[in-house]
XYZ file of C-alpha atoms in Angstrom:
373
model
C 0.132 0.184 0.171
C 1.519 3.709 -0.975
C -0.817 5.871 0.743
C 0.291 8.983 3.103
C -1.322 9.976 6.218
C -0.745 13.528 7.707
C -0.730 14.186 12.021
C -1.740 17.714 13.410
C 1.385 16.572 15.164
C 4.627 15.900 15.493
C 6.138 15.235 19.029
C 6.413 12.037 20.603
C 3.587 9.960 19.838
C 3.322 11.431 15.951
C 6.625 9.852 15.832
C 6.476 6.830 16.768
C 2.403 6.566 15.103
C 5.062 6.961 11.988
C 7.807 4.225 13.391
C 4.707 1.848 13.220
C 3.695 2.670 9.143
C 6.401 1.917 7.461
C 6.404 -1.960 7.347
C 2.555 -0.930 5.099
C 4.758 1.899 3.375
C 2.780 3.586 4.649
C 4.836 7.427 4.577
C 3.976 10.432 7.437
C 3.814 13.873 7.014
C 3.220 16.069 10.458
C 2.293 19.657 11.305
C 4.247 20.936 13.460
C 5.428 24.393 14.538
C 8.884 23.114 15.291
C 10.519 21.930 12.931
C 12.812 19.582 14.669
C 10.310 17.923 16.145
C 10.595 14.059 17.256
C 9.411 12.628 14.729
C 10.939 15.045 11.475
C 13.077 11.901 10.799
C 10.621 10.287 9.888
C 8.899 12.398 7.687
C 7.914 15.868 6.293
C 7.129 19.005 7.785
C 5.014 21.671 7.439
C 5.481 24.666 9.717
C 1.906 25.385 11.589
C 3.919 29.045 11.727
C 3.743 29.392 8.208
C 1.278 31.480 5.717
C 0.118 28.358 3.169
C 1.354 25.390 5.763
C -2.068 24.104 6.344
C -3.130 24.303 2.860
C 0.625 22.887 1.483
C -0.461 20.390 4.742
C -3.724 19.040 3.567
C -1.875 18.447 -0.124
C 1.103 16.532 0.875
C -1.590 12.980 1.879
C -4.881 10.933 1.481
C -6.248 10.166 4.606
C -5.467 11.850 8.660
C -4.620 11.316 11.389
C -3.934 13.314 15.119
C -1.425 13.415 18.322
C -3.106 15.418 20.263
C -6.466 16.585 21.219
C -5.845 19.842 20.672
C -6.237 20.004 17.330
C -7.320 23.228 16.450
C -10.895 23.114 15.270
C -10.973 25.776 12.449
C -8.150 23.506 11.089
C -10.143 20.390 10.776
C -12.864 22.160 9.168
C -10.140 23.363 6.677
C -8.731 19.803 5.676
C -12.486 18.117 5.549
C -14.005 19.992 3.110
C -11.280 17.809 0.538
C -10.119 15.351 3.223
C -10.905 12.741 5.584
C -9.711 12.852 8.802
C -9.677 10.148 11.942
C -11.184 10.436 14.817
C -14.164 12.540 12.978
C -14.472 16.230 14.509
C -17.361 15.170 16.464
C -14.904 13.104 18.740
C -11.938 16.318 18.502
C -14.698 18.892 19.676
C -15.558 16.785 22.983
C -12.991 15.616 24.316
C -11.867 19.604 24.139
C -14.837 20.344 26.430
C -14.822 18.646 30.025
C -18.143 20.322 30.047
C -19.237 18.422 26.648
C -17.509 15.435 27.921
C -19.204 15.110 30.984
C -22.517 15.117 29.742
C -21.809 12.800 26.912
C -20.569 10.210 29.655
C -23.897 10.644 31.024
C -26.257 10.681 28.308
C -24.325 7.025 27.404
C -25.155 6.557 31.033
C -21.164 5.889 32.219
C -20.726 7.099 35.378
C -19.288 10.237 35.953
C -18.744 12.235 39.673
C -22.002 15.084 40.317
C -20.564 18.114 38.285
C -21.409 22.107 37.983
C -20.115 24.443 35.033
C -18.845 27.125 36.665
C -18.257 31.053 35.475
C -17.799 33.323 38.263
C -16.962 33.241 41.648
C -20.649 33.495 42.631
C -20.771 30.101 40.363
C -17.777 28.698 42.345
C -19.878 29.488 46.039
C -22.785 27.414 44.468
C -21.136 24.990 42.937
C -19.633 23.706 46.252
C -23.029 24.170 48.140
C -24.365 21.470 46.024
C -21.628 19.460 44.985
C -20.135 19.333 48.786
C -16.112 19.780 49.560
C -13.158 18.720 48.612
C -13.935 19.154 44.761
C -11.439 19.064 41.681
C -11.562 22.537 40.092
C -10.623 22.665 36.532
C -10.560 24.286 32.889
C -13.498 23.657 30.937
C -10.612 23.788 27.843
C -6.894 22.926 27.488
C -4.897 21.869 30.891
C -2.601 18.406 31.068
C -0.710 16.464 33.122
C -2.479 18.424 36.371
C -2.231 21.553 35.239
C -5.540 23.859 34.564
C -6.751 22.233 38.242
C -7.271 23.142 42.003
C -8.226 21.367 44.794
C -10.335 22.647 46.904
C -10.763 20.963 50.054
C -11.761 24.044 52.497
C -13.800 27.161 51.865
C -11.551 29.228 52.975
C -10.124 28.728 48.943
C -12.400 29.248 46.909
C -11.012 33.074 46.382
C -7.696 30.935 46.335
C -9.359 29.284 43.242
C -11.087 31.616 41.321
C -7.933 34.039 40.879
C -5.863 30.518 39.836
C -8.026 30.225 37.206
C -11.023 32.000 36.944
C -9.369 34.185 34.064
C -10.294 30.827 31.710
C -13.418 31.892 30.005
C -15.071 28.337 30.981
C -14.671 26.105 34.723
C -16.214 22.872 35.708
C -16.230 21.794 39.344
C -16.314 18.217 39.880
C -16.944 16.459 43.163
C -13.718 14.697 44.548
C -13.588 10.831 43.880
C -12.040 8.782 46.351
C -10.619 6.000 44.159
C -8.276 3.710 44.899
C -6.444 3.002 41.573
C -6.496 4.526 38.583
C -6.458 2.882 35.320
C -7.748 3.211 31.582
C -8.972 1.337 28.712
C -7.772 1.715 25.240
C -9.824 0.379 22.436
C -9.122 1.237 18.154
C -12.661 0.718 16.555
C -12.278 0.233 12.405
C -13.311 2.168 9.511
C -15.941 -1.235 9.194
C -16.989 -0.791 12.716
C -14.786 -4.253 13.936
C -14.207 -3.165 17.646
C -11.137 -4.336 19.708
C -9.743 -3.115 22.982
C -6.755 -3.741 25.375
C -6.038 -5.103 28.618
C -7.224 -2.151 31.828
C -3.353 -0.721 32.184
C -3.472 0.595 36.234
C -0.747 3.929 36.046
C 0.756 5.841 38.357
C 1.744 9.643 38.543
C 4.242 11.853 39.763
C 3.651 15.034 40.247
C 0.987 14.909 38.046
C 2.681 13.210 35.537
C 2.402 9.050 33.997
C 4.972 7.643 35.832
C 4.090 3.995 34.910
C 1.585 1.028 33.894
C 1.576 -1.917 35.174
C -0.902 -4.594 31.453
C -3.303 -6.050 32.723
C -3.579 -4.168 35.478
C -3.724 -6.457 38.775
C -7.036 -8.080 39.820
C -8.353 -6.636 36.967
C -10.628 -9.491 35.806
C -14.240 -7.809 36.440
C -13.290 -4.725 36.692
C -12.149 -5.046 32.311
C -15.768 -6.613 30.500
C -17.360 -2.634 32.422
C -14.450 -1.092 30.779
C -15.113 -2.887 27.607
C -18.874 -2.476 27.663
C -18.410 2.010 28.525
C -15.967 2.829 25.426
C -17.064 0.800 22.894
C -20.270 2.815 23.831
C -18.804 5.941 23.489
C -16.722 4.697 20.131
C -19.675 3.464 18.368
C -21.644 6.421 19.178
C -18.815 8.571 17.607
C -18.648 6.222 14.973
C -14.509 6.823 16.245
C -12.313 5.481 13.466
C -8.628 5.079 14.862
C -6.990 3.900 19.005
C -9.304 6.440 21.980
C -8.290 5.839 25.177
C -11.103 5.677 28.704
C -9.237 7.500 31.736
C -10.737 5.712 35.103
C -10.666 5.577 38.839
C -11.921 2.668 40.766
C -13.898 3.088 43.542
C -16.209 1.297 45.836
C -19.442 1.457 43.754
C -17.452 0.596 40.413
C -15.425 2.893 38.010
C -15.505 6.109 37.785
C -14.692 8.206 34.159
C -12.316 10.315 34.815
C -11.609 11.382 30.217
C -11.178 10.467 27.159
C -8.527 10.493 24.887
C -8.472 10.947 20.997
C -4.741 9.325 20.213
C -3.349 6.848 21.217
C -2.081 7.284 24.930
C 1.045 7.515 27.113
C -0.436 4.480 29.155
C -0.635 1.897 26.064
C 2.988 2.886 24.634
C 4.084 -0.733 26.436
C 1.939 -2.914 23.928
C 4.421 -2.221 21.184
C 6.613 -4.813 22.569
C 3.852 -6.537 25.174
C 1.190 -6.820 22.368
C 0.676 -8.862 19.217
C -0.557 -4.931 17.814
C 0.017 -1.606 19.439
C -1.575 0.720 19.460
C 0.300 2.572 17.047
C 0.563 -0.083 14.211
C -3.763 -0.973 15.653
C -3.918 3.295 14.937
C -2.394 2.904 11.734
C -4.225 0.110 10.338
C -7.841 1.777 10.799
C -7.270 5.806 9.555
C -5.370 3.251 6.187
C -8.922 1.423 5.834
C -6.806 -1.604 6.706
C -7.808 -4.707 8.549
C -7.148 -4.390 12.804
C -4.429 -6.775 14.745
C -5.353 -8.642 17.016
C -4.719 -6.462 20.948
C -3.825 -9.586 23.131
C -1.055 -9.389 25.524
C 2.337 -10.849 25.025
C 2.900 -11.075 28.633
C 2.464 -8.845 31.640
C 4.951 -5.956 31.211
C 4.976 -3.068 32.878
C 6.463 0.774 31.302
C 8.328 3.354 32.838
C 8.480 7.136 32.015
C 11.558 8.647 31.300
C 10.993 11.936 32.476
C 13.362 15.710 32.620
C 16.856 13.788 32.777
C 18.143 10.754 30.174
C 19.608 7.955 32.346
C 22.808 6.117 31.064
C 21.423 4.029 27.536
C 23.795 1.225 28.431
C 22.633 0.652 31.942
C 19.211 0.574 30.740
C 19.751 -1.947 28.049
C 21.842 -3.831 30.482
C 17.603 -5.389 32.328
C 16.842 -8.006 31.331
C 13.608 -7.953 29.360
C 14.203 -3.918 28.925
C 13.324 -1.942 25.550
C 14.468 1.594 25.594
C 12.149 4.443 23.426
C 14.086 7.455 23.082
C 11.861 10.836 22.009
C 14.606 13.195 19.908
C 14.233 15.618 22.704
C 16.313 17.385 25.092
C 16.533 17.525 28.934
C 13.959 20.096 30.681
C 11.861 19.198 34.071
C 9.070 17.251 33.932
C 9.390 16.702 29.866
C 9.223 13.165 28.598
C 12.110 11.986 27.419
C 10.443 8.816 26.226
C 10.030 5.324 27.749
C 11.257 1.736 29.188
C 9.326 -1.568 28.863
C 10.081 -3.882 31.220
C 8.554 -7.553 29.770
C 11.256 -10.814 31.161
C 10.298 -14.132 29.517
C 10.093 -14.885 33.430
C 7.253 -12.310 35.444
C 8.438 -13.229 38.422
C 11.421 -10.755 37.449
C 9.308 -8.127 37.199
C 9.464 -6.445 40.312
C 13.097 -6.548 41.044
C 13.392 -5.054 37.388
C 10.878 -2.065 38.316
C 13.239 -1.273 40.717
C 16.557 -1.373 39.452
C 15.271 0.707 36.761
C 14.297 3.187 39.607
C 17.660 3.422 40.702
C 18.772 3.731 37.518
C 16.604 7.218 36.264
C 17.765 10.015 37.535
C 14.082 11.803 38.439
C 12.862 9.875 41.186
C 9.434 8.394 40.112
C 6.758 6.678 41.531
C 8.189 3.168 41.571
C 7.727 1.971 45.382
C 10.447 -0.568 47.186
C 6.549 -1.881 48.323
C 4.873 -2.491 44.334
C 3.540 -5.880 43.619
C 1.892 -6.281 40.114
């Protein structure tokens, strides 16, 4: 197959999508502000800062996709006049607004925490009176990796919360969910409507950034079919094509949806080695109109993010069962520079390997000495 896929964004997700496309003789182009972006080595980059950049990008490919849910809708609209983009515009628009997202979850009977729209200090006070404390106040649009939110635990914090986030045009106040852990389900839907899902990932965060994911999520046998049902409802309702991620909280009342991401996802990076067909390959297959591949797990896996500073590659690769992925990014505090997938032949070695990797990585993560899988 000789086809070109245009990708909005040229970060590490676009890079890994392009890597997955190459075996099919599918080329990728990218629409990105930075010409030296991580994906630049894998295809032509069209500048989002150039006057004719978007029109040239549109002409560069047969079909389009994206790596970031904040892709401007006006760019997608300009593209859609002549070309197809997967996932569909509706999914992108809903994912860009947490109020729209939570409203859709409610409509599809996917449990979410009670929430209220907030657009003034007075409406924030009203939300607190209805929802009680604590609440999580978030910007309705934008925000990622813990940014754009404030956990409000006391009435005395009302003005501080409004001062920090009130400049946003729209906010959402959500009841604080008491949960035991965070998980995510990733699924792919083809152009023919076929749906395949990967096992739940258990996700651990450090300073609001994903530290590591354990797959399959421990003790998730009863949760898996519920999560699959929820994400399948979303996929079919949206007539979705490509990979979709649904982040969930595990509570005593069951699974509560946190948010969806209309793209390949950090908690699915393990699938490059850990699944018969990775999230990146299956996304490319779906966008290109090809049959989907198996999402079966090869063996239990832990994916660990490299954040802020690079480790010595030789130290990581000396670990039995370690697969290193670097994104060609410069070091910066809080920046995702790469990831390591741990999947030894003997899965009993995983805990020990995680502890060894924790000592190798320059930045501290949420890998604990008492961790169990």
